[in-house]
Coordinates of C-alpha atoms in Angstrom, one line a residue:
X129 CA 100.3 100.0 109.0
X130 CA 97.3 98.5 107.8
X131 CA 93.6 99.0 107.9
X132 CA 93.4 101.9 110.2
X133 CA 96.9 102.3 110.9
X134 CA 100.4 101.3 111.1
X135 CA 100.1 98.4 113.5
X136 CA 101.7 95.1 114.2
X137 CA 101.5 92.6 117.0
X138 CA 103.8 90.1 118.6
X139 CA 103.6 86.8 120.4
X140 CA 106.4 85.5 122.6
X141 CA 107.7 82.0 123.2
X142 CA 110.1 81.1 126.0
X143 CA 112.9 78.7 125.0
X144 CA 115.0 76.7 127.5
X145 CA 117.3 79.7 127.7
X146 CA 114.3 81.9 128.3
X147 CA 114.9 83.7 125.1
X148 CA 111.8 85.6 123.8
X149 CA 110.3 84.8 120.4
X150 CA 107.7 87.3 119.3
X151 CA 105.3 87.6 116.4
X152 CA 104.4 91.1 115.1
X153 CA 101.5 91.6 112.7
X154 CA 99.0 94.2 111.5
X155 CA 95.2 94.6 111.4
X156 CA 92.5 92.9 113.4
X157 CA 92.1 90.5 110.4
X158 CA 95.8 89.5 110.6
X159 CA 95.7 89.2 114.4
X160 CA 93.0 86.5 114.1
X161 CA 94.9 84.8 111.2
X162 CA 98.2 84.6 113.1
X163 CA 96.7 83.6 116.5
X164 CA 94.9 80.7 114.8
X165 CA 97.9 79.6 112.9
X166 CA 100.1 79.6 116.0
X167 CA 97.3 77.9 118.1
X168 CA 96.7 74.9 115.8
X169 CA 93.4 76.4 114.4
X170 CA 91.7 76.3 117.8
X171 CA 88.5 78.0 116.6
X172 CA 86.6 77.1 119.9
X173 CA 89.1 78.9 122.0
X174 CA 89.3 81.9 119.6
X175 CA 85.5 82.2 119.8
X176 CA 85.5 82.0 123.6
X177 CA 88.1 84.6 124.2
X178 CA 87.9 88.1 122.8
X179 CA 90.8 89.3 120.7
X180 CA 91.4 92.2 123.2
X181 CA 92.2 89.5 125.8
X182 CA 94.3 87.3 123.5
X183 CA 96.4 90.3 122.5
X184 CA 97.7 93.1 124.8
X185 CA 97.5 96.4 123.0
X186 CA 100.7 97.8 124.5
X187 CA 100.0 101.6 124.2
X188 CA 96.3 101.6 124.6
X189 CA 96.5 102.7 128.3
X190 CA 97.8 106.1 127.1
X191 CA 94.2 106.9 126.2
X192 CA 93.0 105.9 129.7
X193 CA 94.0 108.9 131.8
X194 CA 92.9 109.1 135.5
X195 CA 89.9 111.3 134.8
X196 CA 88.5 109.0 132.1
X197 CA 89.0 105.9 134.2
X198 CA 87.3 107.6 137.2
X199 CA 84.4 108.7 135.0
X200 CA 84.0 105.2 133.6
X201 CA 84.0 103.6 137.0
X202 CA 81.4 106.1 138.3
X203 CA 78.8 104.9 135.8
X204 CA 76.3 103.0 137.9
X205 CA 75.6 100.3 135.3
X206 CA 79.2 99.0 135.6
X207 CA 79.4 96.1 138.1
X208 CA 82.6 94.9 139.7
X209 CA 83.5 92.7 136.7
X210 CA 83.3 95.7 134.4
X211 CA 85.4 97.8 136.8
X212 CA 88.1 95.1 136.7
X213 CA 87.9 95.3 132.9
X214 CA 88.5 99.0 133.1
X215 CA 91.5 98.4 135.3
X216 CA 92.8 95.9 132.7
X217 CA 92.6 98.3 129.8
X218 CA 94.1 101.2 131.8
X219 CA 97.0 99.2 133.3
X220 CA 100.4 99.8 131.6
X221 CA 100.8 97.3 128.8
X222 CA 104.2 96.2 130.0
X223 CA 102.7 95.1 133.3
X224 CA 99.8 93.2 131.6
X225 CA 102.3 91.4 129.4
X226 CA 104.5 90.4 132.4
X227 CA 101.5 88.8 134.1
X228 CA 100.5 86.7 131.1
X229 CA 101.8 83.1 130.5
X230 CA 103.7 82.3 127.4
X231 CA 102.9 82.3 124.5
X232 CA 102.0 86.0 124.7
X233 CA 100.4 88.0 121.9
X234 CA 101.0 91.7 121.9
X235 CA 99.6 94.4 119.6
X236 CA 101.2 97.8 119.0
X237 CA 101.2 100.6 116.4
X238 CA 104.6 101.8 117.4
X239 CA 107.2 102.0 114.6
X240 CA 110.2 99.8 114.4
X241 CA 112.5 102.6 115.5
X242 CA 110.7 102.9 118.8
X243 CA 110.7 99.2 119.5
X244 CA 113.7 97.3 121.1
X245 CA 116.8 97.8 118.9
X246 CA 117.6 94.1 118.7
X247 CA 114.0 93.1 118.1
X248 CA 114.8 91.1 114.9
X249 CA 117.5 89.2 116.7
X250 CA 114.9 87.6 119.0
X251 CA 111.6 88.0 117.1
X252 CA 109.7 87.1 114.0
X253 CA 108.0 90.2 112.6
X254 CA 105.0 90.3 110.2
X255 CA 104.4 93.8 109.0
X256 CA 101.3 94.6 107.0
X257 CA 101.3 97.8 104.8
X258 CA 98.3 99.4 103.1
X259 CA 97.7 102.1 100.6
X260 CA 97.8 105.3 102.7
X261 CA 94.6 106.6 101.1
X262 CA 92.7 103.5 102.5
X263 CA 94.6 103.9 105.7
X264 CA 93.3 107.5 106.0
X265 CA 89.7 106.4 105.4
X266 CA 89.9 103.6 107.9
X267 CA 91.6 105.7 110.5
X268 CA 89.1 108.5 110.0
X269 CA 86.3 106.1 110.9
X270 CA 88.3 104.7 113.7
X271 CA 88.8 108.2 115.2
X272 CA 85.0 108.8 114.9
X273 CA 84.3 105.5 116.5
X274 CA 86.4 105.7 119.6
X275 CA 85.3 108.1 122.3
X276 CA 88.8 108.8 123.4
X277 CA 89.5 110.5 120.0
X278 CA 85.9 111.3 118.9
X279 CA 86.8 113.2 115.7
X280 CA 83.7 115.1 114.6
X281 CA 84.8 116.7 111.3
X282 CA 84.4 115.5 107.7
X283 CA 86.8 113.3 105.8
X284 CA 88.4 116.1 103.8
X285 CA 89.3 117.8 107.1
X286 CA 90.7 114.6 108.4
X287 CA 92.8 114.0 105.3
X288 CA 94.3 117.5 105.7
X289 CA 95.5 116.4 109.2
X290 CA 96.6 113.0 108.0
X291 CA 99.0 114.1 105.2
X292 CA 100.4 116.8 107.5
X293 CA 101.3 114.3 110.2
X294 CA 98.8 115.7 112.7
X295 CA 97.1 112.4 113.7
X296 CA 98.3 109.5 115.9
X297 CA 101.1 107.3 114.7
X298 CA 102.2 109.5 111.8
X299 CA 104.3 110.3 109.8
X300 CA 103.0 107.5 107.7
X301 CA 105.8 107.1 105.3
X302 CA 108.6 107.1 107.8
X303 CA 106.8 104.3 109.7
X304 CA 106.4 102.3 106.5
X305 CA 109.9 102.8 105.1
X306 CA 111.6 101.7 108.3
X307 CA 110.0 98.3 107.9
X308 CA 110.5 98.2 104.1
X309 CA 114.2 98.7 104.6
X310 CA 114.2 95.6 106.8
X311 CA 112.1 93.4 104.5
X312 CA 114.9 91.1 103.6
X313 CA 115.7 90.2 107.2
X314 CA 114.9 86.5 107.7
X315 CA 112.8 87.3 110.8
X316 CA 110.6 89.9 109.1
X317 CA 107.7 89.2 106.7
X318 CA 106.5 92.3 104.9
X319 CA 102.9 92.0 103.5
X320 CA 100.5 94.2 101.8
X321 CA 96.8 94.4 102.9
X322 CA 95.8 94.4 99.2
X323 CA 97.4 91.0 98.7
X324 CA 95.5 89.7 101.7
X325 CA 92.3 90.9 100.0
X326 CA 93.1 89.5 96.5
X327 CA 94.6 86.1 97.4
X328 CA 94.0 85.2 101.0
X329 CA 94.9 81.4 100.6
X330 CA 98.4 82.3 99.2
X331 CA 99.0 84.8 102.0
X332 CA 97.8 82.3 104.7
X333 CA 100.3 79.7 103.4
X334 CA 103.0 82.3 103.3
X335 CA 102.4 83.4 106.9
X336 CA 102.0 79.8 108.1
X337 CA 105.4 78.9 106.5
X338 CA 107.0 82.0 108.1
X339 CA 105.7 80.9 111.5
X340 CA 106.9 77.3 111.0
X341 CA 103.3 75.8 110.8
X342 CA 102.0 73.4 108.2
X343 CA 98.4 72.8 107.3
X344 CA 96.7 70.9 104.5
X345 CA 94.5 72.4 101.8
X346 CA 91.3 71.6 103.6
X347 CA 92.5 73.3 106.8
X348 CA 93.7 76.4 104.8
X349 CA 90.3 76.6 103.0
X350 CA 88.5 76.4 106.4
X351 CA 90.7 79.1 107.8
X352 CA 90.0 81.4 104.8
X353 CA 86.3 80.8 105.2
X354 CA 86.6 81.8 108.9
X355 CA 88.5 84.9 107.8
X356 CA 86.1 85.8 104.9
X357 CA 84.9 89.3 105.5
X358 CA 81.2 88.5 105.7
X359 CA 82.0 85.9 108.4
X360 CA 84.6 88.0 110.1
X361 CA 82.5 91.1 110.6
X362 CA 79.9 89.0 112.4
X363 CA 82.4 87.4 114.7
X364 CA 81.8 88.8 118.2
X365 CA 85.3 87.8 119.5
X366 CA 87.0 90.3 117.1
X367 CA 84.5 93.1 117.2
X368 CA 85.6 94.5 120.6
X369 CA 82.1 94.1 122.1
X370 CA 83.7 94.4 125.6
X371 CA 84.8 98.0 124.8
X372 CA 81.3 98.8 123.5
X373 CA 79.9 97.6 126.9
X374 CA 82.3 100.1 128.6
X375 CA 81.0 102.9 126.3
X376 CA 84.5 103.4 124.8
X377 CA 83.4 103.1 121.2
X378 CA 80.3 102.9 119.0
X379 CA 79.5 99.8 117.1
X380 CA 80.7 98.2 114.8
X381 CA 84.4 97.9 115.0
X382 CA 84.8 95.8 111.8
X383 CA 83.7 98.2 109.0
X384 CA 84.2 97.2 105.3
X385 CA 87.7 95.8 104.9
X386 CA 87.7 97.0 101.3
X387 CA 90.9 97.7 99.3
X388 CA 90.6 100.7 97.1
X389 CA 87.6 102.0 98.9
X390 CA 89.3 105.4 99.2
X391 CA 87.9 106.3 95.8
X392 CA 84.4 106.8 97.4
X393 CA 85.8 109.6 99.7
X394 CA 88.3 111.5 97.5
X395 CA 87.3 114.4 95.2
X396 CA 89.5 115.3 92.2
X397 CA 91.5 117.8 94.3
X398 CA 92.2 115.3 97.0
X399 CA 93.1 112.6 94.5
X400 CA 95.7 114.8 92.8
X401 CA 97.1 115.8 96.2
X402 CA 97.4 112.2 97.3
X403 CA 99.1 111.2 94.1
X404 CA 101.7 113.9 94.5
X405 CA 102.2 113.1 98.2
X406 CA 102.7 109.4 97.6
X407 CA 105.0 110.0 94.6
X408 CA 107.1 112.5 96.6
X409 CA 107.5 110.1 99.5
X410 CA 108.3 107.1 97.4
X411 CA 110.8 108.7 95.1
X412 CA 113.8 107.5 97.2
X413 CA 112.6 103.9 97.5
X414 CA 111.5 101.0 95.3
X415 CA 108.4 100.4 97.5
X416 CA 105.2 100.5 95.5
X417 CA 101.6 99.7 96.6
X418 CA 99.8 96.8 94.8
X419 CA 96.7 97.6 92.8
X420 CA 93.5 97.0 94.7
X421 CA 91.9 95.6 91.6

């Protein structure tokens, strides 16, 4: 649930008893953070391999129906390598995962209730939540960006759909509260995107500790520089350029990464509606979103 969405990812490690250990996280930003922390800050490998290859987006193939795959393959500019890439993105995520060596990184927007029931017994989970108003703005742009969804209306129309649970991966608050209720489990780390924006070094150390990794101050500073938005948005390995080549989305994937940017999109009526909607949905929980300031 962050950035566009309600996502998290996982990476699995096989122990001697073949027990799986997995790491779930949120946004593209956090994907890069966790991958680098787990892989001993291997920036060279991260730059050489796109994030879509490092992570399997487990439910992405649901967008790739037979007609769309056939249409993509019929485009003359796609050579055999690109056709293999189309096959990769349309293959069931479970099959792709099974073929990859450990450690495996897997991305999903699926809520906790639809994941394996004993997930926290065998996995470490990092869940990133974000103010739903910023989520709606980000997801609005995402739905305009990707040709599989290709939303063509204005934001006010999209907001109407979002709060009425008429877009993918909603209802928002059910998704969020499932993870919040599990926040004290030793294998779940619940983070807010706003905290990542305000104090990235602290969050990097927190995530590193959760993942059992230790880095010195200089290494943390270098990682934060790598993840700084101005650097991150120009990083081709995280911008899904390979999907752009397949004509599946319009550039650029990394947009603004701004907390509190929803204010630029909401009129007074929408602001009041959002406040009521948030208040109504949080009245039975102690969950509160941090200030974006």
